[in-house]
């Protein structure tokens, strides 16, 4: 049974350059989840109060997707290109219960 999990990545300081270089591979994995009907939402958290933070970059990311288990969600998160590129300082994974809408 697929359950939803929230994956929260917290960026290292000044991560923008690393993010931009790893972004195509990161997005490709998200598109795989979307195409499989498993992605609820995904996106970055701007480092400033703006939809386009420019050189301020991002403070992290949120992904909510369906996986078979917490261990499967954690393994997927650990294999994210942003982890390999050193974008994320930390990645947390928690079960998520969608209530609305």
Coordinates of N, CA and C in Angstrom, one line a residue:
X1 N 0.9 -1.2 0.0 CA 0.0 0.0 0.0 C 0.9 1.2 0.0
X2 N 0.6 2.2 -0.9 CA 1.3 3.4 -0.9 C 0.7 4.4 0.0
X3 N 1.6 5.0 0.9 CA 1.2 6.1 1.8 C 2.0 7.3 1.4
X4 N 1.6 8.4 1.8 CA 2.3 9.7 1.5 C 3.4 9.9 2.6
X5 N 4.5 10.5 2.1 CA 5.6 10.9 3.0 C 6.0 12.3 2.6
X6 N 6.3 13.1 3.6 CA 6.9 14.4 3.4 C 8.4 14.3 3.5
X7 N 9.1 14.8 2.5 CA 10.5 14.8 2.5 C 10.9 16.3 2.5
X8 N 11.6 16.7 3.6 CA 12.1 18.1 3.7 C 13.6 18.1 3.7
X9 N 14.1 18.8 2.7 CA 15.5 19.0 2.6 C 15.9 20.4 3.0
X10 N 16.9 20.5 3.9 CA 17.3 21.8 4.3 C 18.7 22.1 3.7
X11 N 18.8 23.2 3.0 CA 20.0 23.6 2.2 C 21.1 24.0 3.1
X12 N 22.3 23.7 2.6 CA 23.5 24.3 3.2 C 23.5 25.8 2.8
X13 N 24.3 26.7 3.5 CA 24.4 28.1 3.1 C 24.9 28.2 1.7
X14 N 24.5 29.2 1.0 CA 25.0 29.5 -0.4 C 24.9 28.3 -1.3
X15 N 23.8 27.6 -1.3 CA 23.6 26.4 -2.1 C 23.2 26.6 -3.6
X16 N 22.9 27.9 -4.0 CA 22.3 28.1 -5.3 C 23.1 27.5 -6.4
X17 N 24.4 27.7 -6.5 CA 25.2 27.2 -7.6 C 25.1 25.7 -7.6
X18 N 25.2 25.0 -6.5 CA 25.1 23.5 -6.4 C 23.7 23.1 -6.9
X19 N 22.7 23.8 -6.4 CA 21.3 23.5 -6.8 C 21.2 23.6 -8.3
X20 N 21.6 24.6 -8.9 CA 21.5 24.8 -10.4 C 22.2 23.7 -11.1
X21 N 23.3 23.3 -10.7 CA 24.0 22.2 -11.5 C 23.3 20.9 -11.3
X22 N 22.8 20.6 -10.2 CA 22.1 19.3 -9.9 C 20.6 19.3 -10.3
X23 N 20.1 20.4 -10.6 CA 18.6 20.5 -10.8 C 18.1 19.6 -11.9
X24 N 18.7 19.5 -13.0 CA 18.1 18.6 -14.1 C 17.9 17.2 -13.6
X25 N 18.9 16.6 -12.9 CA 18.8 15.3 -12.4 C 17.7 15.2 -11.3
X26 N 17.7 16.2 -10.4 CA 16.7 16.2 -9.4 C 15.3 16.3 -9.9
X27 N 15.0 17.1 -10.9 CA 13.7 17.2 -11.6 C 13.3 16.0 -12.3
X28 N 14.3 15.3 -12.9 CA 14.0 14.1 -13.6 C 13.4 13.0 -12.7
X29 N 14.0 12.9 -11.5 CA 13.4 12.0 -10.5 C 12.0 12.3 -10.1
X30 N 11.8 13.6 -9.9 CA 10.4 14.1 -9.6 C 9.4 13.8 -10.7
X31 N 9.9 14.0 -11.9 CA 9.0 13.7 -13.0 C 8.7 12.2 -13.1
X32 N 9.6 11.3 -12.7 CA 9.3 9.9 -12.6 C 8.2 9.6 -11.6
X33 N 8.3 10.3 -10.5 CA 7.2 10.1 -9.5 C 5.9 10.6 -10.0
X34 N 5.9 11.8 -10.6 CA 4.7 12.3 -11.2 C 4.1 11.4 -12.3
X35 N 4.9 10.9 -13.2 CA 4.4 10.1 -14.2 C 3.8 8.8 -13.7
X36 N 4.3 8.3 -12.5 CA 3.8 7.1 -11.9 C 2.6 7.4 -11.0
X37 N 2.1 8.7 -11.0 CA 1.0 9.1 -10.2 C 1.2 9.1 -8.7
X38 N 2.5 9.2 -8.3 CA 2.9 9.2 -6.9 C 3.2 10.5 -6.3
X39 N 3.3 11.6 -7.1 CA 3.8 12.9 -6.6 C 2.6 13.7 -6.2
X40 N 2.5 14.1 -5.0 CA 1.4 15.0 -4.5 C 1.8 16.5 -4.8
X41 N 3.0 16.8 -4.4 CA 3.5 18.2 -4.6 C 5.0 18.2 -4.4
X42 N 5.7 19.2 -5.0 CA 7.1 19.4 -4.8 C 7.5 20.8 -5.1
X43 N 8.5 21.3 -4.4 CA 8.9 22.7 -4.7 C 10.0 23.1 -3.7
X44 N 10.7 24.2 -4.1 CA 11.7 24.8 -3.2 C 11.1 25.8 -2.3
X45 N 11.8 26.1 -1.3 CA 11.5 27.2 -0.3 C 12.4 28.4 -0.5
X46 N 11.9 29.5 -1.1 CA 12.8 30.6 -1.3 C 13.4 31.1 0.0
X47 N 14.7 31.6 -0.1 CA 15.4 32.0 1.1 C 14.8 33.4 1.6
X48 N 14.1 34.1 0.7 CA 13.5 35.4 1.1 C 12.1 35.3 0.7
X49 N 11.3 36.3 1.1 CA 9.8 36.3 0.9 C 9.6 36.8 -0.6
X50 N 9.8 35.9 -1.5 CA 9.7 36.2 -2.9 C 9.6 35.0 -3.7
X51 N 8.7 34.9 -4.7 CA 8.6 33.7 -5.6 C 9.9 33.5 -6.4
X52 N 10.6 34.6 -6.7 CA 11.9 34.5 -7.4 C 13.0 35.1 -6.5
X53 N 13.7 34.3 -5.7 CA 14.6 34.9 -4.7 C 15.9 35.4 -5.3
X54 N 16.1 35.2 -6.7 CA 17.3 35.6 -7.3 C 18.6 35.0 -6.6
X55 N 19.6 35.9 -6.4 CA 20.8 35.3 -5.8 C 20.7 34.9 -4.4
X56 N 19.6 35.2 -3.7 CA 19.4 34.8 -2.3 C 19.2 33.3 -2.3
X57 N 18.7 32.7 -3.4 CA 18.6 31.3 -3.5 C 17.4 30.7 -2.7
X58 N 17.6 29.5 -2.2 CA 16.6 28.7 -1.5 C 17.1 28.2 -0.2
X59 N 16.2 28.0 0.7 CA 16.6 27.4 2.1 C 16.3 25.9 2.2
X60 N 15.6 25.4 1.2 CA 15.3 24.0 1.2 C 14.2 23.6 0.2
X61 N 13.7 22.4 0.4 CA 12.7 21.9 -0.5 C 11.7 21.0 0.2
X62 N 10.5 20.9 -0.3 CA 9.5 20.0 0.2 C 8.9 19.2 -0.9
X63 N 8.9 17.9 -0.7 CA 8.4 16.9 -1.6 C 7.4 16.0 -0.8
X64 N 6.2 15.9 -1.3 CA 5.2 14.9 -0.7 C 4.8 13.9 -1.8
X65 N 5.1 12.7 -1.5 CA 4.9 11.6 -2.5 C 4.6 10.3 -1.9
X66 N 4.0 9.4 -2.7 CA 3.6 8.1 -2.2 C 4.7 7.1 -2.3
X67 N 5.0 6.3 -1.2 CA 5.9 5.3 -1.2 C 5.3 4.1 -0.5
X68 N 5.9 2.9 -0.6 CA 5.4 1.7 0.0 C 5.6 1.7 1.5
X69 N 6.7 2.5 2.0 CA 7.0 2.5 3.4 C 7.9 3.7 3.7
X70 N 8.1 3.9 5.0 CA 9.0 5.0 5.4 C 10.4 4.7 4.9
X71 N 10.8 3.4 5.0 CA 12.2 3.0 4.6 C 12.3 3.3 3.1
X72 N 11.3 3.0 2.3 CA 11.4 3.3 0.9 C 11.5 4.8 0.6
X73 N 10.7 5.6 1.3 CA 10.8 7.0 1.1 C 12.1 7.6 1.5
X74 N 12.7 7.0 2.6 CA 14.0 7.5 3.1 C 15.1 7.1 2.1
X75 N 15.0 5.9 1.5 CA 16.0 5.5 0.5 C 15.9 6.3 -0.7
X76 N 14.7 6.7 -1.1 CA 14.5 7.6 -2.3 C 15.1 8.9 -2.0
X77 N 14.9 9.5 -0.8 CA 15.4 10.8 -0.4 C 16.9 10.8 -0.4
X78 N 17.5 9.7 0.2 CA 18.9 9.6 0.3 C 19.6 9.6 -1.0
X79 N 18.9 9.1 -2.1 CA 19.5 9.0 -3.4 C 19.3 10.3 -4.2
X80 N 18.7 11.3 -3.7 CA 18.4 12.5 -4.4 C 19.8 13.2 -4.9
X81 N 19.8 13.6 -6.1 CA 21.0 14.3 -6.6 C 21.4 15.5 -5.8
X82 N 20.4 16.2 -5.1 CA 20.8 17.3 -4.3 C 21.6 16.9 -3.1
X83 N 21.4 15.6 -2.6 CA 22.2 15.1 -1.5 C 23.6 14.9 -2.0
X84 N 23.8 14.2 -3.2 CA 25.1 13.9 -3.7 C 25.9 15.2 -4.1
X85 N 25.1 16.2 -4.5 CA 25.8 17.5 -4.9 C 26.1 18.4 -3.7
X86 N 25.7 18.0 -2.5 CA 26.0 18.8 -1.3 C 25.1 20.0 -1.1
X87 N 23.9 19.9 -1.8 CA 22.9 21.0 -1.6 C 22.2 21.0 -0.2
X88 N 21.9 19.8 0.2 CA 21.2 19.6 1.4 C 22.1 19.3 2.6
X89 N 21.9 20.1 3.7 CA 22.6 19.8 4.9 C 22.0 18.6 5.6
X90 N 20.6 18.5 5.5 CA 19.8 17.5 6.2 C 18.6 17.2 5.3
X91 N 18.2 16.0 5.5 CA 16.9 15.6 4.8 C 16.1 14.8 5.8
X92 N 14.9 15.3 6.1 CA 14.0 14.6 7.0 C 12.9 13.9 6.2
X93 N 12.4 12.8 6.7 CA 11.3 12.1 6.0 C 10.3 11.7 7.1
X94 N 9.0 12.0 6.9 CA 8.0 11.7 7.9 C 6.7 11.2 7.1
X95 N 6.0 10.4 7.7 CA 4.7 10.0 7.2 C 3.8 11.3 7.1
X96 N 3.0 11.3 6.1 CA 2.1 12.5 5.8 C 0.7 12.0 5.6
X97 N -0.3 12.6 6.2 CA -1.7 12.3 6.0 C -2.4 13.5 5.3
X98 N -2.8 13.3 4.1 CA -3.5 14.3 3.3 C -4.9 14.4 3.8
X99 N -5.3 15.6 4.3 CA -6.7 15.8 4.7 C -7.5 16.7 3.8
X100 N -6.9 17.8 3.4 CA -7.6 18.7 2.5 C -6.6 19.1 1.3
X101 N -7.0 19.5 0.2 CA -8.4 19.4 -0.3 C -8.7 18.0 -0.7

